[in-house]
Coordinates of N, CA and C in Angstrom, one line a residue:
M1151 N -24.3 58.6 -155.7 CA -25.5 58.1 -156.4 C -25.4 56.6 -156.5
D1152 N -26.5 55.9 -156.1 CA -26.6 54.4 -156.2 C -26.6 54.0 -157.7
T1153 N -25.9 53.0 -158.0 CA -25.9 52.5 -159.4 C -26.2 51.0 -159.3
S1154 N -27.1 50.6 -160.2 CA -27.5 49.2 -160.3 C -26.2 48.4 -160.7
P1155 N -26.0 47.2 -160.3 CA -24.8 46.4 -160.7 C -24.8 46.1 -162.1
D1156 N -25.9 46.2 -162.9 CA -25.9 45.9 -164.3 C -25.8 47.2 -165.1
L1157 N -25.5 48.3 -164.5 CA -25.3 49.6 -165.2 C -23.9 50.1 -164.9
F1158 N -23.5 51.0 -165.8 CA -22.2 51.7 -165.6 C -22.4 53.2 -166.0
P1159 N -21.5 54.1 -165.5 CA -21.7 55.5 -165.8 C -21.6 55.7 -167.3
A1160 N -22.4 56.7 -167.8 CA -22.5 56.9 -169.3 C -21.8 58.2 -169.6
G1161 N -20.9 58.7 -168.9 CA -20.2 60.0 -169.2 C -19.2 59.8 -170.4
P1162 N -18.7 60.9 -170.8 CA -17.8 60.9 -172.0 C -16.5 60.2 -171.6
F1163 N -15.8 59.8 -172.7 CA -14.4 59.3 -172.5 C -13.5 60.4 -172.1
S1164 N -12.3 60.0 -171.7 CA -11.3 61.0 -171.4 C -10.8 61.6 -172.8
E1165 N -10.2 62.7 -172.8 CA -9.7 63.3 -174.0 C -8.8 62.4 -174.8
T1166 N -8.0 61.6 -174.2 CA -7.1 60.7 -174.9 C -7.9 59.5 -175.5
E1167 N -8.8 59.0 -174.7 CA -9.6 57.9 -175.2 C -10.5 58.3 -176.4
R1168 N -11.0 59.5 -176.3 CA -11.9 60.1 -177.3 C -11.1 60.3 -178.6
A1169 N -9.9 60.8 -178.5 CA -9.0 61.1 -179.6 C -8.7 59.8 -180.3
A1170 N -8.5 58.7 -179.6 CA -8.1 57.4 -180.2 C -9.3 56.9 -181.0
V1171 N -10.5 57.0 -180.5 CA -11.7 56.5 -181.2 C -11.8 57.3 -182.5
Y1172 N -11.7 58.6 -182.5 CA -11.9 59.4 -183.7 C -10.7 59.2 -184.7
R1173 N -9.5 58.9 -184.1 CA -8.4 58.6 -185.0 C -8.6 57.3 -185.8
A1174 N -9.2 56.3 -185.1 CA -9.5 55.0 -185.8 C -10.5 55.3 -186.9
I1175 N -11.5 56.1 -186.6 CA -12.5 56.4 -187.6 C -12.0 57.1 -188.8
H1176 N -11.2 58.2 -188.6 CA -10.7 59.1 -189.6 C -9.5 58.5 -190.4
T1177 N -8.8 57.5 -189.9 CA -7.7 57.0 -190.6 C -7.9 55.6 -191.1
R1178 N -9.2 55.1 -190.9 CA -9.5 53.8 -191.5 C -9.5 53.9 -193.0
R1179 N -8.9 52.9 -193.7 CA -8.8 52.9 -195.1 C -9.2 51.5 -195.7
D1180 N -9.7 51.5 -196.9 CA -9.9 50.3 -197.6 C -8.6 49.8 -198.3
V1181 N -8.0 48.8 -197.7 CA -6.7 48.4 -198.2 C -6.8 47.3 -199.3
R1182 N -6.0 47.5 -200.3 CA -6.0 46.6 -201.4 C -4.7 46.0 -201.8
G1183 N -3.6 46.9 -201.8 CA -2.3 46.4 -202.2 C -1.2 46.6 -201.3
Q1184 N -1.4 47.0 -200.1 CA -0.3 47.3 -199.1 C -0.1 46.2 -198.1
F1185 N -0.6 45.0 -198.3 CA -0.5 43.9 -197.3 C 0.9 43.4 -197.2
L1186 N 1.3 43.1 -195.9 CA 2.6 42.5 -195.6 C 2.3 41.0 -195.5
P1187 N 3.3 40.1 -195.7 CA 3.0 38.7 -195.6 C 2.9 38.2 -194.1
D1188 N 3.2 39.0 -193.1 CA 3.2 38.5 -191.7 C 1.8 38.0 -191.3
P1189 N 1.7 36.9 -190.7 CA 0.4 36.4 -190.2 C -0.1 37.2 -189.1
I1190 N -1.5 37.2 -189.0 CA -2.1 37.9 -187.9 C -2.2 37.0 -186.7
A1191 N -1.7 37.4 -185.5 CA -1.6 36.6 -184.3 C -3.1 36.2 -183.9
L1192 N -3.2 35.0 -183.4 CA -4.5 34.5 -183.0 C -5.2 35.4 -182.0
D1193 N -4.5 36.0 -181.0 CA -5.1 36.8 -180.0 C -5.6 38.1 -180.6
V1194 N -4.9 38.6 -181.6 CA -5.3 39.9 -182.3 C -6.6 39.6 -183.1
L1195 N -6.6 38.5 -183.8 CA -7.8 38.1 -184.6 C -9.0 37.9 -183.7
H1196 N -8.8 37.3 -182.6 CA -9.9 37.1 -181.7 C -10.4 38.4 -181.2
R1197 N -9.6 39.4 -180.8 CA -10.1 40.7 -180.4 C -10.9 41.4 -181.4
I1198 N -10.4 41.3 -182.7 CA -11.1 41.9 -183.8 C -12.5 41.3 -184.0
L1199 N -12.5 40.0 -183.9 CA -13.8 39.3 -184.1 C -14.7 39.5 -182.9
E1200 N -14.1 39.7 -181.7 CA -14.9 40.0 -180.5 C -15.6 41.4 -180.7
A1201 N -14.8 42.3 -181.2 CA -15.4 43.6 -181.5 C -16.5 43.6 -182.5
A1202 N -16.4 42.8 -183.5 CA -17.5 42.6 -184.5 C -18.7 42.0 -183.8
H1203 N -18.5 41.0 -182.9 CA -19.5 40.3 -182.2 C -20.3 41.2 -181.2
H1204 N -19.7 42.3 -180.8 CA -20.3 43.3 -179.9 C -21.0 44.4 -180.7
A1205 N -21.2 44.2 -182.0 CA -22.0 45.2 -182.7 C -23.4 45.2 -182.3
P1206 N -24.1 46.4 -182.5 CA -25.5 46.4 -182.2 C -26.3 45.5 -183.2
S1207 N -27.3 44.8 -182.8 CA -28.1 44.0 -183.7 C -29.6 44.1 -183.2
V1208 N -30.4 44.3 -184.2 CA -31.9 44.4 -183.9 C -32.4 43.2 -183.2
G1209 N -33.1 43.4 -182.1 CA -33.6 42.2 -181.3 C -32.6 41.3 -180.7
L1210 N -31.3 41.8 -180.7 CA -30.2 41.0 -180.2 C -30.1 39.7 -180.9
M1211 N -30.4 39.7 -182.2 CA -30.5 38.5 -183.0 C -29.1 38.0 -183.4
Q1212 N -28.1 38.9 -183.5 CA -26.7 38.5 -183.8 C -26.7 37.6 -185.0
P1213 N -27.1 38.1 -186.2 CA -27.2 37.2 -187.3 C -25.9 36.9 -188.1
W1214 N -24.8 37.3 -187.5 CA -23.6 37.1 -188.3 C -22.9 35.8 -188.0
N1215 N -22.1 35.3 -189.0 CA -21.1 34.3 -188.8 C -19.8 34.8 -189.5
F1216 N -18.7 34.2 -189.2 CA -17.4 34.6 -189.7 C -16.7 33.4 -190.3
V1217 N -16.4 33.4 -191.6 CA -15.7 32.3 -192.2 C -14.3 32.8 -192.4
V1218 N -13.3 32.2 -191.6 CA -11.9 32.6 -191.7 C -11.3 31.8 -192.8
V1219 N -10.7 32.4 -193.8 CA -10.1 31.8 -195.0 C -8.6 32.0 -195.0
R1220 N -7.9 30.9 -194.9 CA -6.4 30.9 -195.0 C -5.9 30.0 -196.1
D1221 N -6.7 29.1 -196.6 CA -6.3 28.1 -197.6 C -6.1 28.8 -198.9
A1222 N -4.9 28.5 -199.5 CA -4.5 29.2 -200.7 C -5.4 28.8 -201.9
A1223 N -5.8 27.5 -201.9 CA -6.6 27.0 -203.0 C -8.0 27.7 -202.9
V1224 N -8.6 27.9 -201.7 CA -9.8 28.6 -201.6 C -9.7 30.1 -202.1
K1225 N -8.6 30.7 -201.6 CA -8.4 32.1 -202.0 C -8.3 32.2 -203.6
A1226 N -7.6 31.3 -204.2 CA -7.4 31.3 -205.6 C -8.7 31.2 -206.3
E1227 N -9.6 30.3 -205.8 CA -11.0 30.2 -206.4 C -11.8 31.4 -206.2
V1228 N -11.7 32.1 -205.1 CA -12.4 33.3 -204.9 C -11.8 34.4 -205.8
A1229 N -10.5 34.4 -206.0 CA -9.9 35.4 -206.9 C -10.3 35.2 -208.3
R1230 N -10.5 34.0 -208.7 CA -11.0 33.8 -210.1 C -12.5 34.3 -210.2
A1231 N -13.3 34.0 -209.2 CA -14.6 34.5 -209.2 C -14.6 36.1 -209.3
F1232 N -13.7 36.7 -208.5 CA -13.6 38.2 -208.6 C -13.3 38.6 -210.0
D1233 N -12.3 38.0 -210.6 CA -11.8 38.4 -211.9 C -12.9 38.3 -213.0
T1234 N -13.7 37.3 -212.9 CA -14.9 37.1 -213.8 C -15.9 38.3 -213.6
A1235 N -16.2 38.6 -212.4 CA -17.2 39.6 -212.1 C -16.6 41.0 -212.4
N1236 N -15.3 41.2 -212.2 CA -14.7 42.4 -212.4 C -14.6 42.8 -213.9
R1237 N -14.4 41.8 -214.7 CA -14.4 42.0 -216.2 C -15.8 42.5 -216.6
E1238 N -16.8 41.9 -216.0 CA -18.2 42.3 -216.3 C -18.5 43.7 -215.8
A1239 N -18.0 44.0 -214.6 CA -18.2 45.3 -214.1 C -17.5 46.4 -214.9
A1240 N -16.4 46.2 -215.4 CA -15.7 47.2 -216.3 C -16.5 47.6 -217.4
E1241 N -17.2 46.6 -218.0 CA -18.0 47.0 -219.2 C -19.3 47.8 -218.9
M1242 N -19.6 47.9 -217.6 CA -20.8 48.7 -217.2 C -20.5 50.2 -217.2
F1243 N -19.3 50.5 -217.1 CA -18.9 52.0 -217.1 C -18.7 52.5 -218.4
P1244 N -19.0 53.8 -218.6 CA -18.8 54.5 -219.9 C -17.3 54.4 -220.3
P1245 N -17.0 54.5 -221.6 CA -15.6 54.3 -222.0 C -14.7 55.3 -221.4
R1246 N -15.1 56.5 -221.1 CA -14.2 57.5 -220.5 C -13.8 57.1 -219.1
R1247 N -14.6 56.3 -218.4 CA -14.3 55.9 -217.0 C -13.6 54.5 -217.0
R1248 N -13.8 53.7 -218.1 CA -13.4 52.3 -218.1 C -11.9 52.2 -217.9
A1249 N -11.1 53.0 -218.6 CA -9.6 52.9 -218.4 C -9.2 53.1 -217.0
L1250 N -9.7 54.1 -216.4 CA -9.4 54.4 -215.0 C -9.8 53.2 -214.1
Y1251 N -11.0 52.7 -214.3 CA -11.5 51.6 -213.5 C -10.6 50.4 -213.7
S1252 N -10.1 50.1 -214.9 CA -9.3 48.9 -215.1 C -7.9 49.1 -214.5
S1253 N -7.5 50.3 -214.2 CA -6.2 50.6 -213.6 C -6.2 50.5 -212.1
L1254 N -7.4 50.5 -211.5 CA -7.5 50.4 -210.0 C -7.3 49.0 -209.5
K1255 N -6.6 48.9 -208.4 CA -6.5 47.6 -207.8 C -7.6 47.5 -206.8
L1256 N -8.5 46.6 -207.0 CA -9.8 46.5 -206.2 C -9.8 45.3 -205.2
E1257 N -8.7 44.6 -205.1 CA -8.7 43.4 -204.2 C -7.3 43.0 -203.8
G1258 N -7.2 42.3 -202.7 CA -5.9 41.8 -202.3 C -6.1 40.4 -201.8
I1259 N -7.0 39.6 -202.5 CA -7.4 38.3 -202.0 C -6.3 37.4 -201.8
E1260 N -5.4 37.2 -202.7 CA -4.3 36.3 -202.6 C -3.0 36.9 -201.9
Q1261 N -3.0 38.2 -201.8 CA -1.9 38.9 -201.2 C -2.1 38.9 -199.7
A1262 N -3.3 39.1 -199.2 CA -3.6 39.2 -197.8 C -3.4 37.8 -197.1
P1263 N -2.7 37.8 -196.0 CA -2.5 36.5 -195.3 C -3.8 35.8 -194.8
L1264 N -4.9 36.6 -194.7 CA -6.1 36.1 -194.1 C -7.3 36.8 -194.9
N1265 N -8.3 36.0 -195.3 CA -9.5 36.5 -195.8 C -10.6 36.1 -194.8
L1266 N -11.7 37.0 -194.7 CA -12.7 36.7 -193.8 C -14.1 37.1 -194.5
L1267 N -15.0 36.1 -194.5 CA -16.3 36.3 -195.1 C -17.3 36.4 -194.0
V1268 N -18.0 37.6 -193.9 CA -19.0 37.8 -192.9 C -20.3 37.6 -193.5
T1269 N -21.1 36.7 -192.9 CA -22.4 36.3 -193.5 C -23.6 36.7 -192.5
C1270 N -24.8 36.7 -193.1 CA -26.0 36.9 -192.3 C -26.9 35.7 -192.4
D1271 N -27.2 35.2 -191.3 CA -28.2 34.0 -191.2 C -29.6 34.6 -191.0
R1272 N -30.3 34.6 -192.1 CA -31.6 35.3 -192.1 C -32.7 34.5 -191.3
S1273 N -32.3 33.3 -190.8 CA -33.3 32.6 -190.0 C -33.0 32.8 -188.5
R1274 N -31.9 33.5 -188.2 CA -31.4 33.6 -186.8 C -32.5 34.4 -186.0
G1275 N -32.9 33.9 -184.9 CA -33.9 34.5 -184.0 C -35.3 34.1 -184.3
G1276 N -35.5 33.2 -185.3 CA -36.9 32.8 -185.6 C -37.6 33.6 -186.6
K1277 N -38.9 33.3 -186.8 CA -39.7 34.0 -187.8 C -40.1 35.4 -187.4
V1278 N -40.3 35.7 -186.1 CA -40.6 37.0 -185.7 C -39.5 37.5 -184.7
V1279 N -38.9 38.6 -185.1 CA -37.8 39.1 -184.3 C -38.1 40.5 -183.8
L1280 N -37.9 40.8 -182.6 CA -38.2 42.2 -182.1 C -37.4 43.2 -182.9
G1281 N -38.1 44.2 -183.4 CA -37.5 45.2 -184.2 C -37.4 45.0 -185.6
R1282 N -37.6 43.7 -186.0 CA -37.6 43.3 -187.4 C -38.9 43.1 -188.0
T1283 N -40.0 43.3 -187.3 CA -41.3 43.0 -187.7 C -41.8 43.7 -188.9
H1284 N -41.3 44.9 -189.1 CA -41.7 45.7 -190.3 C -40.6 46.1 -191.3
D1285 N -39.4 45.6 -191.0 CA -38.3 45.8 -192.0 C -37.5 44.5 -191.9
R1286 N -37.7 43.6 -192.9 CA -37.0 42.3 -192.8 C -35.5 42.5 -193.0
D1287 N -35.0 43.6 -193.6 CA -33.6 43.8 -193.8 C -32.8 44.3 -192.6
M1288 N -33.5 44.4 -191.5 CA -32.7 44.8 -190.3 C -31.6 43.9 -189.9
D1289 N -31.8 42.6 -190.3 CA -30.7 41.6 -190.0 C -29.5 41.9 -190.9
L1290 N -29.7 42.3 -192.1 CA -28.6 42.7 -193.0 C -27.9 44.0 -192.5
H1291 N -28.7 44.9 -192.0 CA -28.1 46.2 -191.5 C -27.3 45.9 -190.3
S1292 N -27.8 45.0 -189.4 CA -27.1 44.6 -188.2 C -25.7 44.0 -188.5
T1293 N -25.7 43.2 -189.6 CA -24.5 42.5 -190.0 C -23.4 43.5 -190.5
V1294 N -23.9 44.5 -191.2 CA -23.0 45.6 -191.6 C -22.4 46.3 -190.4
C1295 N -23.2 46.5 -189.4 CA -22.6 47.1 -188.2 C -21.5 46.3 -187.6
A1296 N -21.6 45.0 -187.7 CA -20.5 44.1 -187.2 C -19.3 44.3 -188.1
V1297 N -19.4 44.5 -189.4 CA -18.3 44.8 -190.3 C -17.6 46.1 -189.9
Q1298 N -18.4 47.1 -189.6 CA -17.8 48.4 -189.2 C -17.0 48.3 -187.9
N1299 N -17.6 47.6 -186.9 CA -16.9 47.4 -185.7 C -15.6 46.7 -185.9
L1300 N -15.6 45.6 -186.7 CA -14.4 44.8 -187.0 C -13.4 45.7 -187.7
W1301 N -13.8 46.6 -188.6 CA -12.9 47.4 -189.4 C -12.2 48.4 -188.4
L1302 N -12.9 49.0 -187.5 CA -12.3 50.0 -186.6 C -11.4 49.3 -185.6
A1303 N -11.8 48.2 -185.1 CA -10.9 47.4 -184.2 C -9.6 47.0 -184.9
A1304 N -9.7 46.6 -186.2 CA -8.6 46.2 -186.9 C -7.6 47.4 -187.1
R1305 N -8.2 48.6 -187.4 CA -7.4 49.8 -187.5 C -6.6 50.1 -186.2
A1306 N -7.3 49.9 -185.1 CA -6.6 50.1 -183.8 C -5.5 49.1 -183.6
E1307 N -5.6 47.9 -184.2 CA -4.6 46.9 -184.0 C -3.5 47.0 -185.0
G1308 N -3.6 47.9 -186.0 CA -2.6 48.0 -187.0 C -2.8 47.0 -188.1
I1309 N -4.0 46.5 -188.3 CA -4.4 45.5 -189.3 C -5.2 46.2 -190.4
G1310 N -4.8 46.1 -191.6 CA -5.5 46.6 -192.7 C -6.6 45.7 -193.2
V1311 N -7.7 46.3 -193.7 CA -8.9 45.6 -194.1 C -9.3 46.1 -195.5
G1312 N -9.6 45.2 -196.4 CA -10.1 45.6 -197.7 C -11.4 44.9 -198.0
W1313 N -12.5 45.6 -198.3 CA -13.8 44.9 -198.6 C -13.9 44.7 -200.1
V1314 N -14.0 43.4 -200.5 CA -14.1 43.1 -201.9 C -15.6 42.8 -202.2
S1315 N -16.2 43.6 -203.0 CA -17.7 43.4 -203.2 C -18.1 43.0 -204.6
I1316 N -17.1 42.8 -205.5 CA -17.4 42.5 -206.9 C -17.4 41.0 -207.1
F1317 N -18.5 40.4 -206.8 CA -18.7 39.0 -206.9 C -20.1 38.7 -207.4
R1318 N -20.3 37.6 -208.1 CA -21.7 37.1 -208.3 C -22.0 36.3 -207.0
D1319 N -23.2 36.6 -206.5 CA -23.7 35.9 -205.3 C -23.6 34.4 -205.4
G1320 N -23.9 33.9 -206.6 CA -23.9 32.4 -206.8 C -22.5 31.8 -206.7
D1321 N -21.5 32.6 -207.1 CA -20.1 32.1 -207.0 C -19.7 31.9 -205.6
L1322 N -20.0 32.9 -204.7 CA -19.6 32.7 -203.3 C -20.4 31.6 -202.7
R1323 N -21.7 31.4 -203.0 CA -22.5 30.3 -202.5 C -21.9 29.0 -202.9
R1324 N -21.5 28.9 -204.2 CA -20.9 27.6 -204.6 C -19.6 27.3 -203.9
I1325 N -18.7 28.3 -203.8 CA -17.4 28.1 -203.2 C -17.5 27.7 -201.7
F1326 N -18.4 28.3 -201.0 CA -18.4 28.1 -199.6 C -19.6 27.3 -199.1
G1327 N -20.5 26.9 -200.0 CA -21.5 25.9 -199.6 C -22.6 26.5 -198.7
F1328 N -23.0 27.8 -198.9 CA -24.0 28.4 -198.0 C -25.3 27.8 -198.2
P1329 N -26.1 27.5 -197.1 CA -27.5 27.2 -197.3 C -28.3 28.4 -197.8
D1330 N -29.5 28.2 -198.2 CA -30.3 29.3 -198.8 C -30.5 30.4 -197.9
H1331 N -30.6 30.1 -196.6 CA -31.0 31.2 -195.6 C -29.8 32.0 -195.1
V1332 N -28.6 31.7 -195.6 CA -27.4 32.5 -195.3 C -27.0 33.3 -196.5
V1333 N -26.7 34.6 -196.2 CA -26.4 35.6 -197.2 C -24.9 36.0 -197.0
P1334 N -24.1 36.0 -198.0 CA -22.7 36.6 -197.9 C -22.8 38.1 -197.9
V1335 N -22.3 38.8 -196.9 CA -22.5 40.2 -196.8 C -21.2 40.9 -197.1
A1336 N -20.0 40.4 -196.6 CA -18.8 41.2 -196.8 C -17.6 40.2 -196.9
Y1337 N -16.9 40.2 -198.0 CA -15.7 39.5 -198.2 C -14.5 40.4 -197.9
L1338 N -13.8 40.1 -196.8 CA -12.8 41.0 -196.4 C -11.4 40.4 -196.5
C1339 N -10.4 41.2 -196.9 CA -9.0 40.8 -196.9 C -8.3 41.5 -195.7
L1340 N -7.6 40.8 -194.9 CA -7.0 41.3 -193.7 C -5.5 41.0 -193.6
G1341 N -4.7 42.0 -193.1 CA -3.3 41.8 -193.0 C -2.6 43.0 -192.4
H1342 N -1.4 42.8 -191.9 CA -0.6 43.9 -191.5 C -0.2 44.8 -192.7
V1343 N -0.1 46.1 -192.4 CA 0.3 47.0 -193.5 C 1.3 48.0 -192.9
A1344 N 2.3 48.4 -193.8 CA 3.3 49.3 -193.4 C 2.9 50.7 -193.4
E1345 N 2.0 51.0 -194.3 CA 1.5 52.4 -194.5 C 0.1 52.4 -195.1
L1346 N -0.5 53.6 -194.9 CA -1.9 53.8 -195.5 C -1.9 55.1 -196.2
H1347 N -2.8 55.2 -197.2 CA -3.0 56.4 -197.9 C -3.6 57.5 -196.9
S1348 N -3.1 58.7 -197.1 CA -3.6 59.8 -196.3 C -5.0 60.1 -196.5
E1349 N -5.5 59.8 -197.7 CA -6.9 60.0 -198.1 C -7.4 58.7 -198.7
P1350 N -8.7 58.4 -198.8 CA -9.2 57.2 -199.5 C -8.5 57.0 -200.8
E1351 N -8.1 55.8 -201.2 CA -7.4 55.6 -202.4 C -8.2 56.0 -203.7
L1352 N -9.5 55.8 -203.6 CA -10.3 56.2 -204.8 C -10.3 57.7 -205.0
Q1353 N -10.1 58.5 -203.9 CA -10.0 59.9 -204.0 C -8.6 60.3 -204.5
V1354 N -7.6 59.6 -204.0 CA -6.2 59.8 -204.4 C -6.1 59.6 -206.0
R1355 N -6.8 58.5 -206.4 CA -6.7 58.2 -207.9 C -7.6 59.0 -208.7
G1356 N -8.5 59.8 -208.2 CA -9.3 60.7 -209.0 C -10.7 60.0 -209.4
W1357 N -11.1 58.9 -208.7 CA -12.3 58.3 -209.0 C -13.5 59.1 -208.4
A1358 N -13.4 59.5 -207.2 CA -14.5 60.2 -206.5 C -13.8 61.0 -205.4
R1359 N -14.7 61.9 -204.8 CA -14.2 62.7 -203.7 C -15.2 62.7 -202.5
R1360 N -14.8 62.9 -201.3 CA -15.7 62.9 -200.2 C -16.6 64.1 -200.3
L1361 N -17.9 63.9 -200.1 CA -18.9 65.0 -200.3 C -18.8 65.9 -199.0
P1362 N -19.1 67.2 -199.2 CA -19.1 68.1 -198.0 C -20.3 67.6 -197.1
L1363 N -20.0 67.5 -195.8 CA -20.9 67.1 -194.8 C -22.1 68.0 -194.8
D1364 N -21.9 69.3 -194.8 CA -23.1 70.2 -194.7 C -24.1 70.0 -195.8
D1365 N -23.7 69.5 -197.0 CA -24.6 69.3 -198.1 C -25.5 68.1 -197.8
L1366 N -25.2 67.3 -196.8 CA -25.9 66.0 -196.6 C -26.8 66.1 -195.4
I1367 N -26.8 67.2 -194.7 CA -27.6 67.4 -193.5 C -28.9 68.2 -193.8
F1368 N -30.0 67.6 -193.5 CA -31.3 68.2 -193.7 C -32.0 68.5 -192.4
A1369 N -32.9 69.4 -192.3 CA -33.6 69.7 -191.1 C -35.1 69.3 -191.2
D1370 N -35.5 68.4 -190.5 CA -37.0 68.0 -190.3 C -37.6 67.4 -191.5
R1371 N -37.3 67.8 -192.7 CA -37.9 67.3 -194.0 C -36.8 67.1 -195.0
W1372 N -37.0 66.2 -195.9 CA -36.0 65.9 -197.0 C -35.8 67.2 -197.8
G1373 N -34.5 67.5 -198.0 CA -34.2 68.6 -198.9 C -34.1 70.0 -198.3
V1374 N -34.4 70.1 -197.0 CA -34.4 71.4 -196.3 C -33.0 71.5 -195.7
P1375 N -32.1 72.3 -196.2 CA -30.7 72.4 -195.6 C -30.8 72.8 -194.1
A1376 N -30.0 72.1 -193.3 CA -30.0 72.4 -191.9 C -29.6 73.8 -191.6
G1377 N -28.7 74.3 -192.4 CA -28.2 75.7 -192.2 C -29.3 76.7 -192.4
A1378 N -30.1 76.5 -193.5 CA -31.1 77.4 -193.8 C -32.2 77.4 -192.8
A1379 N -32.5 76.2 -192.2 CA -33.5 76.0 -191.2 C -33.1 76.8 -189.9
A1380 N -31.8 76.7 -189.6 CA -31.3 77.3 -188.4 C -31.3 78.9 -188.5
S1381 N -31.3 79.4 -189.7 CA -31.2 80.8 -189.9 C -32.6 81.5 -189.9
T1382 N -33.7 80.7 -190.0 CA -35.0 81.3 -190.1 C -35.7 81.4 -188.8

């Protein structure tokens, strides 16, 4: 079969390759307190960022940027911003949940050798972007795809990643000097880890459990269980 030079076969991966992809997916964890002090090699970091940069993006707008944070003073300022927001967050939960919340370690900002802030430039691609004409937030969705790519690549490299989301937007803007059209999407802590939890840590600690997949699959319309539709 003739193949255009800009195409390649779309068949399945080998069994070994497929198993590796699924292993990365199923053993990915949100790392908070298991970071080792060893620095991440520059070639490894570049491969991880290259994986993020190969994420799908609507209209090929590639709205992401990556702020690599190693400076201890910057990390300390970010950690203080987290502490302020985290105290506010604790008060939002009912008393019966508050004690457990306060016992959870939710960040590794100063422990991780490297922090990474993934942003979305909402002006990237101009005012009209293919595929974004009717949903302005497709740039944000695209940026999150880059985060997922990065996370899976990091898992394959033996690098732990923790997503710290408890911040006031204004604090991150002040610390990093973002212009108005740039949105901070994901503040990540990266570093080597010696071990990972066998299940998500929040499940291990009793905060939540993974929902059964079959309960989340509908057929053709909202609320119609796929199993029930298949049996009629």
